[in-house]
């Protein structure tokens, strides 16, 4: 069990060494994934740190990952405090990421269909066409392309068309800026609140609110022009589900919650999917043998033009391994932020009600106990008989517990289709060819914006 029996004496959690005043702020900002690994090696599954003068508990390792998925973890942890700043900033009452218990279930159920793999069923080839459109627009032959920004535009185009019915590319910069400030200042709290007075942020926030108004107006216009029955060819999307819940049950999704709720798909995709696709691109191009195997798979996949959805994933085992390995080495969910819902004992250590906690669930990704040669990019780790990721608590790319990424199954399709089409269509090389990936840590870890590739031409 993750929570020790109450009869066992609980130990006080050790304090990690840090700098005067700054505490552990610099180490945390420099490389959060390796920072949490170092803490685990030095102090075990529980320790205390200080970030910008604020105290936090760090619970990590497979112990933390398994605890989050347990009944005890569900009872002992809550998310609300870390998202209160976002809620207050937009004058909202609540957000999906900041709710727990029945309230969280209620919101999750409203959005479940829109964020699920079912929302894209029968539309794989449409997603391919959207992706091709992005290549023509943002990946010119003969030029160097900054991968992360190009992926952000592609993700917005894809998610906008599939989930909401439109692709608001003109808002990408505003959404990107909004994410940067919100996560750094109000959620992870790595930056001071004074930054929210920056005119750049204020303009971005106004643009995001403008996007919400546009989405609401478009939805009402669509309802006025719609026929009495929705055809099977035009099923409800995520925005339909959110807006219908708002109209029918404004107590559940009131007007003031629409900005954070309606723009959520763009915020989530722009930050997570774009970072991940950029990391996959680097990893495959950096390893010629993996690149060769991926090319063989994706060329066979598209040999007949159209994709067979029923056999799609079975045709790309190497690419799937590359995706999973990139998500292990460059996890978006390095740690999940929680608050102690009550006093509890974790692995013999006393955690007290109200303490702010980082759950370091990605720590096992970098431990040789679970992944031999953990720094090596090995796409065959995930196939049987090895299946290293199947060890309990060893692999957590989408988070853990009740707040596990709601769009996980949709993201798996989007990632695989996007990467398959990228490597099938474009002849790419790192720029420069011997480039070693530089990463950023804010607002979430991922490839640096400066990472670029050379588009040598079209392969197909």
Coordinates of C-alpha atoms in Angstrom, one line a residue:
X1 CA 0.0 0.0 0.0
X2 CA 1.1 3.6 -0.6
X3 CA -0.4 4.9 2.6
X4 CA 1.1 3.3 5.6
X5 CA -1.1 2.0 8.4
X6 CA -1.9 4.6 11.1
X7 CA -0.3 2.4 13.7
X8 CA 3.1 2.9 12.2
X9 CA 5.0 6.0 13.4
X10 CA 5.2 8.7 10.7
X11 CA 8.5 10.4 9.9
X12 CA 8.9 14.1 9.2
X13 CA 9.7 14.8 5.5
X14 CA 13.3 15.9 5.0
X15 CA 14.1 19.3 3.6
X16 CA 16.1 19.4 0.4
X17 CA 19.2 21.6 0.3
X18 CA 18.8 24.9 -1.5
X19 CA 20.1 28.4 -1.8
X20 CA 19.4 31.2 0.6
X21 CA 16.2 33.0 -0.3
X22 CA 16.0 31.3 -3.7
X23 CA 15.7 27.8 -2.2
X24 CA 15.3 25.3 -5.1
X25 CA 14.0 27.8 -7.6
X26 CA 16.9 27.7 -10.0
X27 CA 17.2 23.9 -10.1
X28 CA 13.5 23.6 -10.7
X29 CA 13.6 26.1 -13.5
X30 CA 16.7 24.7 -15.2
X31 CA 15.4 21.1 -15.7
X32 CA 12.4 20.1 -13.6
X33 CA 12.4 16.4 -14.8
X34 CA 16.0 15.8 -13.7
X35 CA 15.5 17.9 -10.6
X36 CA 12.8 15.6 -9.4
X37 CA 15.0 12.5 -10.3
X38 CA 17.8 14.0 -8.3
X39 CA 15.5 14.6 -5.3
X40 CA 14.3 11.0 -5.4
X41 CA 17.8 9.6 -5.5
X42 CA 19.0 11.8 -2.6
X43 CA 15.9 11.8 -0.3
X44 CA 13.6 9.0 -1.4
X45 CA 10.0 9.3 -2.4
X46 CA 9.3 12.3 -0.2
X47 CA 11.0 15.6 0.5
X48 CA 10.4 19.3 1.0
X49 CA 11.5 22.1 -1.4
X50 CA 11.2 25.9 -1.6
X51 CA 10.3 27.7 -4.8
X52 CA 10.2 31.5 -4.9
X53 CA 10.0 31.5 -1.1
X54 CA 7.0 29.1 -1.0
X55 CA 7.2 25.7 0.6
X56 CA 6.2 22.5 -1.3
X57 CA 6.2 18.8 -0.6
X58 CA 7.5 16.6 -3.4
X59 CA 6.2 13.0 -3.6
X60 CA 7.7 11.1 -6.5
X61 CA 8.7 7.8 -8.1
X62 CA 6.5 4.8 -8.8
X63 CA 5.2 5.2 -5.3
X64 CA 3.7 8.6 -6.2
X65 CA 2.4 7.3 -9.6
X66 CA 0.6 4.3 -8.0
X67 CA -0.6 6.4 -5.1
X68 CA -2.3 8.8 -7.5
X69 CA -4.3 6.0 -9.1
X70 CA -5.4 4.5 -5.8
X71 CA -8.5 5.2 -3.7
X72 CA -6.3 6.6 -1.0
X73 CA -4.7 9.1 -3.5
X74 CA -8.1 10.2 -4.7
X75 CA -9.2 10.9 -1.1
X76 CA -6.0 12.6 0.0
X77 CA -5.3 14.9 -3.0
X78 CA -7.1 17.7 -4.6
X79 CA -6.4 20.1 -7.5
X80 CA -8.3 23.2 -6.7
X81 CA -5.7 25.5 -5.2
X82 CA -3.3 25.4 -8.1
X83 CA -6.0 26.5 -10.6
X84 CA -7.6 29.1 -8.4
X85 CA -5.5 31.9 -10.0
X86 CA -6.7 31.0 -13.5
X87 CA -10.3 30.9 -12.3
X88 CA -10.0 34.3 -10.6
X89 CA -8.2 35.9 -13.5
X90 CA -11.1 35.1 -15.9
X91 CA -13.8 35.7 -13.4
X92 CA -14.9 32.1 -13.7
X93 CA -16.4 29.8 -11.1
X94 CA -14.5 26.7 -11.9
X95 CA -12.4 24.9 -14.5
X96 CA -12.2 21.2 -15.4
X97 CA -8.6 20.9 -14.2
X98 CA -9.3 22.5 -10.9
X99 CA -12.3 20.5 -9.8
X100 CA -12.4 17.3 -7.8
X101 CA -14.9 14.7 -6.8
X102 CA -18.5 14.9 -8.2
X103 CA -18.0 18.4 -9.6
X104 CA -15.0 17.1 -11.6
X105 CA -17.0 14.1 -12.8
X106 CA -19.9 16.3 -13.9
X107 CA -17.7 18.5 -16.1
X108 CA -15.7 15.5 -17.4
X109 CA -18.8 13.7 -18.5
X110 CA -20.0 16.8 -20.5
X111 CA -16.7 17.0 -22.4
X112 CA -15.9 13.3 -22.5
X113 CA -17.3 12.6 -26.0
X114 CA -15.8 15.7 -27.6
X115 CA -12.3 14.9 -26.3
X116 CA -12.6 11.2 -27.1
X117 CA -11.2 9.1 -29.9
X118 CA -14.9 8.7 -31.0
X119 CA -14.9 12.4 -32.0
X120 CA -12.5 11.6 -34.8
X121 CA -13.9 8.3 -35.9
X122 CA -14.4 8.2 -39.6
X123 CA -12.4 11.4 -40.0
X124 CA -8.8 10.1 -40.1
X125 CA -8.4 10.9 -43.8
X126 CA -9.9 14.4 -43.2
X127 CA -7.2 14.9 -40.6
X128 CA -4.6 13.9 -43.1
X129 CA -5.9 16.5 -45.6
X130 CA -5.8 19.2 -42.9
X131 CA -2.2 18.2 -42.1
X132 CA -1.2 18.3 -45.8
X133 CA -2.7 21.8 -45.9
X134 CA -0.5 22.8 -43.0
X135 CA 2.6 21.5 -44.8
X136 CA 1.9 23.6 -47.9
X137 CA 1.3 26.7 -45.8
X138 CA 4.0 26.4 -43.1
X139 CA 6.7 24.0 -44.4
X140 CA 8.1 25.6 -47.6
X141 CA 10.6 23.5 -49.6
X142 CA 14.2 24.6 -49.4
X143 CA 13.7 26.6 -46.2
X144 CA 14.4 26.0 -42.6
X145 CA 11.3 25.8 -40.4
X146 CA 11.1 26.4 -36.6
X147 CA 9.4 23.2 -35.6
X148 CA 7.5 24.2 -32.5
X149 CA 5.7 27.2 -33.9
X150 CA 4.8 25.2 -37.1
X151 CA 3.4 22.4 -35.0
X152 CA 1.4 24.9 -32.9
X153 CA -0.3 26.2 -36.1
X154 CA -0.9 22.6 -37.3
X155 CA -2.4 21.5 -33.9
X156 CA -4.7 24.5 -33.9
X157 CA -5.8 23.8 -37.5
X158 CA -6.4 20.2 -36.7
X159 CA -8.2 20.6 -33.3
X160 CA -10.1 23.6 -34.5
X161 CA -11.6 21.8 -37.5
X162 CA -12.2 18.5 -35.8
X163 CA -13.4 19.6 -32.3
X164 CA -15.0 23.0 -32.9
X165 CA -15.7 23.3 -36.6
X166 CA -13.3 26.1 -37.3
X167 CA -9.5 26.8 -37.2
X168 CA -8.8 30.2 -35.6
X169 CA -5.2 30.5 -36.8
X170 CA -5.2 34.3 -36.3
X171 CA -5.4 33.6 -32.5
X172 CA -2.5 31.3 -32.2
X173 CA 0.0 33.9 -31.0
X174 CA -2.5 35.2 -28.4
X175 CA -3.3 31.7 -27.1
X176 CA 0.5 30.9 -26.9
X177 CA 1.2 34.1 -25.0
X178 CA -1.8 33.5 -22.7
X179 CA -0.6 30.0 -21.9
X180 CA 2.9 31.2 -21.1
X181 CA 1.8 33.8 -18.6
X182 CA -1.1 31.8 -17.0
X183 CA 0.9 28.6 -16.4
X184 CA 4.1 30.4 -15.3
X185 CA 2.5 32.9 -13.0
X186 CA -0.8 31.5 -11.8
X187 CA -0.5 27.7 -12.0
X188 CA 3.1 26.6 -11.5
X189 CA 3.9 29.9 -9.8
X190 CA 7.4 30.1 -11.2
X191 CA 7.1 33.8 -12.0
X192 CA 5.8 36.8 -9.9
X193 CA 2.2 38.1 -10.3
X194 CA 3.5 41.5 -11.4
X195 CA 4.1 40.0 -14.9
X196 CA 0.3 39.9 -15.4
X197 CA 0.5 43.7 -15.8
X198 CA 2.6 43.3 -18.9
X199 CA 0.7 44.9 -21.9
X200 CA 1.6 42.0 -24.1
X201 CA -0.2 39.6 -21.8
X202 CA -3.2 42.0 -21.4
X203 CA -3.5 42.1 -25.2
X204 CA -3.3 38.3 -25.5
X205 CA -6.0 37.9 -22.8
X206 CA -8.3 40.3 -24.6
X207 CA -7.8 38.3 -27.8
X208 CA -8.6 35.0 -26.1
X209 CA -11.8 36.6 -24.7
X210 CA -12.6 37.8 -28.2
X211 CA -12.1 34.2 -29.5
X212 CA -14.6 33.0 -26.9
X213 CA -17.2 35.6 -28.0
X214 CA -16.7 34.6 -31.6
X215 CA -17.2 30.9 -30.8
X216 CA -20.4 31.6 -28.9
X217 CA -21.8 33.8 -31.7
X218 CA -20.9 31.2 -34.3
X219 CA -22.6 28.5 -32.3
X220 CA -25.8 30.4 -31.9
X221 CA -25.8 31.3 -35.6
X222 CA -25.3 27.6 -36.4
X223 CA -28.3 26.7 -34.2
X224 CA -30.6 29.3 -36.0
X225 CA -29.6 27.9 -39.4
X226 CA -29.6 24.2 -38.4
X227 CA -32.3 21.8 -39.5
X228 CA -34.5 20.1 -36.9
X229 CA -32.4 16.9 -37.0
X230 CA -28.6 16.6 -36.8
X231 CA -27.5 14.2 -39.5
X232 CA -25.1 11.4 -38.9
X233 CA -22.6 13.2 -41.2
X234 CA -22.6 16.2 -38.9
X235 CA -22.5 14.8 -35.3
X236 CA -22.2 17.1 -32.3
X237 CA -18.6 18.3 -31.5
X238 CA -17.0 19.4 -28.3
X239 CA -18.3 23.0 -28.6
X240 CA -21.8 21.7 -29.2
X241 CA -21.7 19.6 -26.0
X242 CA -20.3 22.5 -23.9
X243 CA -22.8 25.1 -25.3
X244 CA -25.8 22.8 -24.9
X245 CA -24.8 22.1 -21.3
X246 CA -24.5 25.9 -20.8
X247 CA -28.0 26.6 -22.3
X248 CA -29.7 23.7 -20.6
X249 CA -27.9 23.9 -17.3
X250 CA -26.3 27.3 -16.7
X251 CA -25.7 26.4 -13.1
X252 CA -23.2 23.8 -14.3
X253 CA -21.5 25.9 -17.0
X254 CA -22.4 29.5 -16.4
X255 CA -21.6 32.4 -18.8
X256 CA -18.5 33.4 -16.8
X257 CA -17.0 30.0 -17.3
X258 CA -17.2 29.9 -21.1
X259 CA -13.8 31.5 -21.8
X260 CA -11.8 28.9 -19.9
X261 CA -14.0 26.1 -21.1
X262 CA -14.4 26.9 -24.8
X263 CA -10.8 27.8 -25.4
X264 CA -9.6 24.8 -23.4
X265 CA -9.0 22.5 -26.5
X266 CA -6.6 25.1 -28.0
X267 CA -4.8 25.7 -24.8
X268 CA -4.3 22.0 -24.2
X269 CA -3.3 21.1 -27.7
X270 CA -1.1 24.1 -28.4
X271 CA 1.0 23.4 -25.3
X272 CA 1.0 19.6 -25.1
X273 CA 0.5 18.1 -28.6
X274 CA 2.8 20.7 -30.3
X275 CA 5.6 20.1 -27.8
X276 CA 5.3 16.3 -28.2
X277 CA 5.2 16.3 -32.0
X278 CA 8.3 18.6 -32.0
X279 CA 10.1 16.2 -29.7
X280 CA 9.1 13.2 -31.9
X281 CA 10.4 14.9 -35.0
X282 CA 13.7 15.5 -33.4
X283 CA 14.1 12.0 -32.0
X284 CA 13.3 10.3 -35.3
X285 CA 15.6 12.6 -37.4
X286 CA 18.4 12.2 -34.9
X287 CA 18.4 8.4 -35.3
X288 CA 18.9 7.3 -39.0
X289 CA 17.9 3.7 -38.4
X290 CA 14.7 4.6 -36.7
X291 CA 14.0 7.1 -39.5
X292 CA 14.5 4.4 -42.1
X293 CA 12.1 2.0 -40.3
X294 CA 9.5 4.8 -39.9
X295 CA 9.7 5.7 -43.6
X296 CA 9.1 2.0 -44.5
X297 CA 6.0 1.9 -42.3
X298 CA 4.4 5.2 -43.3
X299 CA 5.0 4.7 -47.0
X300 CA 3.3 1.3 -46.8
X301 CA 0.5 2.9 -44.7
X302 CA -0.3 5.5 -47.4
X303 CA 0.4 3.2 -50.4
X304 CA -3.3 3.0 -51.3
X305 CA -4.0 6.7 -50.6
X306 CA -6.7 6.3 -47.9
X307 CA -6.1 5.0 -44.4
X308 CA -8.0 2.0 -43.0
X309 CA -8.9 3.2 -39.5
X310 CA -9.4 -0.4 -38.3
X311 CA -5.8 -1.4 -38.9
X312 CA -4.1 2.0 -38.6
X313 CA -2.1 1.4 -35.4
X314 CA -1.1 -2.1 -36.2
X315 CA 0.7 -0.9 -39.3
X316 CA 3.0 1.5 -37.5
X317 CA 4.7 -0.3 -34.6
X318 CA 8.1 1.5 -35.0
X319 CA 6.4 4.9 -35.2
X320 CA 4.4 4.1 -32.1
X321 CA 7.5 3.1 -30.3
X322 CA 9.1 6.4 -31.3
X323 CA 6.1 8.4 -30.1
X324 CA 6.1 6.6 -26.7
X325 CA 9.9 6.9 -26.3
X326 CA 9.8 10.6 -27.1
X327 CA 7.0 11.0 -24.5
X328 CA 9.2 9.2 -22.0
X329 CA 12.3 11.2 -22.6
X330 CA 10.5 14.6 -23.0
X331 CA 7.4 14.3 -20.8
X332 CA 4.9 17.2 -20.7
X333 CA 3.5 16.1 -17.3
X334 CA 6.8 16.1 -15.4
X335 CA 4.9 16.6 -12.2
X336 CA 1.3 17.1 -11.2
X337 CA 0.4 19.8 -8.7
X338 CA -1.9 18.9 -5.8
X339 CA -2.9 20.0 -2.3
X340 CA -3.2 17.6 0.7
X341 CA -7.0 17.2 1.2
X342 CA -6.3 15.9 4.7
X343 CA -3.5 14.6 6.9
X344 CA -2.1 11.4 5.5
X345 CA 1.0 9.2 5.7
X346 CA 2.8 8.4 2.4
X347 CA 5.5 5.8 2.5
X348 CA 6.0 6.4 6.2
X349 CA 6.2 10.2 5.9
X350 CA 3.7 12.6 7.4
X351 CA 1.9 14.9 5.0
X352 CA -0.4 17.5 6.5
X353 CA -3.7 18.9 5.3
X354 CA -3.3 22.0 3.2
X355 CA 0.3 21.4 2.1
X356 CA 1.0 22.1 -1.6
X357 CA 2.5 19.1 -3.4
X358 CA 4.4 18.2 -6.5
X359 CA 3.7 14.6 -7.6
X360 CA 6.8 13.6 -9.5
X361 CA 5.2 10.9 -11.6
X362 CA 7.8 11.1 -14.5
X363 CA 10.7 10.2 -12.2
X364 CA 10.6 6.5 -13.2
X365 CA 11.0 7.5 -16.9
X366 CA 14.6 8.2 -16.1
X367 CA 15.5 5.3 -13.8
X368 CA 17.5 2.3 -15.0
X369 CA 15.6 0.1 -12.6
X370 CA 12.7 0.4 -15.1
X371 CA 14.3 1.5 -18.4
X372 CA 17.8 0.0 -19.0
X373 CA 20.0 2.7 -20.4
X374 CA 17.3 5.3 -19.7
X375 CA 19.0 8.1 -21.7
X376 CA 19.0 6.0 -24.8
X377 CA 16.3 6.5 -27.5
X378 CA 15.1 2.9 -27.9
X379 CA 11.8 2.5 -29.8
X380 CA 11.7 -1.3 -29.1
X381 CA 11.2 -0.9 -25.3
X382 CA 7.4 -1.1 -25.6
X383 CA 7.0 -4.2 -27.7
X384 CA 6.6 -7.7 -26.1
X385 CA 8.3 -9.4 -24.5
X386 CA 10.1 -6.3 -23.1
X387 CA 7.1 -4.0 -22.6
X388 CA 9.1 -1.9 -20.1
X389 CA 6.3 0.6 -19.8
X390 CA 3.9 -1.9 -18.3
X391 CA 5.7 -2.1 -15.0
X392 CA 3.4 -0.6 -12.4
X393 CA 3.9 3.1 -12.1
X394 CA 6.8 3.3 -14.6
X395 CA 5.1 5.2 -17.4
X396 CA 3.0 8.3 -16.9
X397 CA 3.0 10.5 -20.1
X398 CA -0.6 11.6 -19.6
X399 CA -0.6 12.1 -15.9
X400 CA -2.2 9.8 -13.2
X401 CA -5.4 9.6 -11.2
X402 CA -8.8 11.2 -11.7
X403 CA -7.2 14.1 -13.7
X404 CA -5.5 11.8 -16.2
X405 CA -5.6 13.7 -19.6
X406 CA -9.2 13.6 -20.8
X407 CA -8.1 13.8 -24.4
X408 CA -5.6 10.9 -24.2
X409 CA -7.2 8.7 -26.7
X410 CA -7.8 11.5 -29.1
X411 CA -4.2 12.7 -28.7
X412 CA -2.9 9.2 -29.5
X413 CA -4.7 9.3 -32.9
X414 CA -3.6 12.9 -33.6
X415 CA 0.0 12.3 -32.7
X416 CA 0.3 9.1 -34.8
X417 CA -1.5 10.5 -37.8
X418 CA 0.4 13.8 -37.8
X419 CA 3.8 12.1 -37.5
X420 CA 3.0 9.4 -40.0
X421 CA 2.0 12.0 -42.6
X422 CA 5.0 14.2 -41.7
X423 CA 7.5 11.5 -42.4
X424 CA 5.7 10.2 -45.4
X425 CA 5.3 13.6 -47.2
X426 CA 8.4 15.6 -46.2
X427 CA 12.1 15.0 -46.7
X428 CA 13.5 16.6 -43.5
X429 CA 16.9 16.9 -41.9
X430 CA 18.0 18.6 -38.7
X431 CA 19.3 22.1 -39.1
X432 CA 22.3 22.0 -38.6
X433 CA 22.6 18.2 -39.3
X434 CA 24.5 17.6 -36.0
X435 CA 22.0 19.6 -33.9
X436 CA 21.5 18.4 -30.3
X437 CA 18.1 19.4 -29.0
X438 CA 17.8 22.4 -26.7
X439 CA 14.8 22.5 -24.5
X440 CA 12.7 25.0 -22.7
X441 CA 11.1 24.6 -19.3
X442 CA 8.4 27.3 -19.3
X443 CA 5.5 27.1 -19.3
X444 CA 5.9 23.4 -19.7
X445 CA 9.0 21.3 -20.7
X446 CA 9.6 20.7 -24.4
X447 CA 11.8 21.5 -27.4
X448 CA 13.1 25.0 -27.6
X449 CA 11.4 27.4 -30.0
X450 CA 14.7 27.7 -31.8
X451 CA 14.7 24.0 -32.9
X452 CA 14.5 23.9 -36.7
X453 CA 14.7 21.5 -39.6
X454 CA 15.5 21.9 -43.2
X455 CA 12.7 20.9 -45.7
X456 CA 14.7 19.4 -48.5
X457 CA 11.7 18.5 -50.5
X458 CA 8.6 16.2 -50.8
X459 CA 9.1 12.5 -50.5
X460 CA 5.7 11.7 -51.8

